[in-house]
């Protein structure tokens, strides 16, 4: 009898275990069966995937929780679904209702640290240098007087051969903005080489205003010895100012070469890599997980490569090669891309080659190239820097394209610069037999696009070739008044008509270039650019604006299968925000503070307050208490 009872119980248990309902309850989730238990799970969040790539106000799926295995997203779902993928060893991160979005992707930011970082590290330069800051006066003559008095004072405290470095700053109280200073310095009129040499005959002197600098004889003597081809290279870069070196005017390429190749010449690569790492760590603290930038000095390449191979890079980086701007023989520079072969796409998910870059194809106000599209007074049109087939920058773009490089980060600030760039594409297409589809696959880009407008012949080609516009709202905010002052109200229709671009099917992504993220998003949503409401019919909804820095921007990086949205199998790159970007008033967007930034499943930033809540230590750069990094200007 006992034996029969035992057989009955065994049969009953077998029946229960084999029943579909019980099997379903005890079965491992498919993700666990395939990959093992999650390494960490994120629960109790509002996780907005941004996985709808369409031009619409749909942010895609919204989840409560997310599972991460290694560097990638394992699954997204409800708290219950994701908790089933956790073991006792799985790390649990409770969002407590916070918003989680994909990491911010910055298409255009030259983020390699600064001399100030090096000095804060206590690292001396090879040359003694005194830094002086001067605010402009009410006009050019008053500004000259302030500059020369400050230089004389600095020189009295230095030995012969010591450098004087002066930063010249706008004076908004006197109505002297950055654009006006660029006009004065851009033509070599403010404080030229001869005047500087009289004031400081034995001290190399450097006055910097934005993307131009002026130097004296003593400085030029030093630079010519260190860079044998300095004059020829600088004159090519500053083609809008004939014989620019003769008046002591330097362009941004030579300026950067001097900083990285000359002033940092005594620094080991490990030190420069640490300068870069600190800059990137601060970037992670505002929610950015990847950025793209040209490299225009070999020592920058050395530093970022060192940082990459050491495994200490806190965010991802797409390198854009522009070392043809280093002072060297012109024939070497223009043939660089043919000589080394096409490196586009080489690298890994932390650092890769995006292609060949060309910043000074066009320039910011007042040197942008409108050409025939926008008339103005002769003095205004003379300042426009419009590239021609015989200069090095035209040649390098053409040669890079002929050798299958992708070109990106090519400045096209105003309309005729965009048209001239398209002329190169047309020419290479005709010479090589490339099709429009071939060109579309290369995803060429134009940068800033502050005043390209909606000129029919330009836009038809932009759409035909699938060119990407990377657009900077903060640049328009800073230069709008200068455009209207120089060109009149006819300039306004050219000012970043982003909605029109999107309506017509143009590929558009956003760029901050160091400006506050929240302020930049708000500008595109409201079309209020620092108090100037510009083309209000071009307003975007906040989802569309965010796609420009997440979903769509991933295509700019050639990484749409890796990041840009939160989906299973993609890299676990996300940012946790303290406020809900999608529901708070638009005016409050700049007050958002990132709480945590994760790159490949690893925190690159964890704010002190959130860290305390999670029972762990802060990670990365910490903004001072009360800061609003999305809104500080």
Coordinates of C-alpha atoms in Angstrom, one line a residue, residues 224 227-238 244-245 254 327-331 392:
X224 CA 59.9 80.9 -37.9
X227 CA 58.4 76.0 -38.1
X228 CA 60.5 76.6 -41.3
X229 CA 57.4 76.9 -43.5
X230 CA 55.4 79.1 -41.0
X231 CA 54.9 82.2 -43.3
X232 CA 53.7 80.3 -46.3
X233 CA 51.4 78.1 -44.3
X234 CA 49.9 81.0 -42.4
X235 CA 49.3 83.1 -45.5
X236 CA 47.4 80.2 -47.1
X237 CA 45.2 79.8 -44.0
X238 CA 44.3 83.5 -43.9
X244 CA 48.7 88.1 -43.3
X245 CA 52.0 87.1 -41.7
X254 CA 48.9 78.1 -36.9
X327 CA 52.9 74.1 -40.8
X328 CA 54.8 72.0 -43.3
X329 CA 55.6 72.1 -47.0
X330 CA 52.3 72.8 -49.0
X331 CA 52.8 69.9 -51.4
X392 CA 45.2 74.2 -50.3

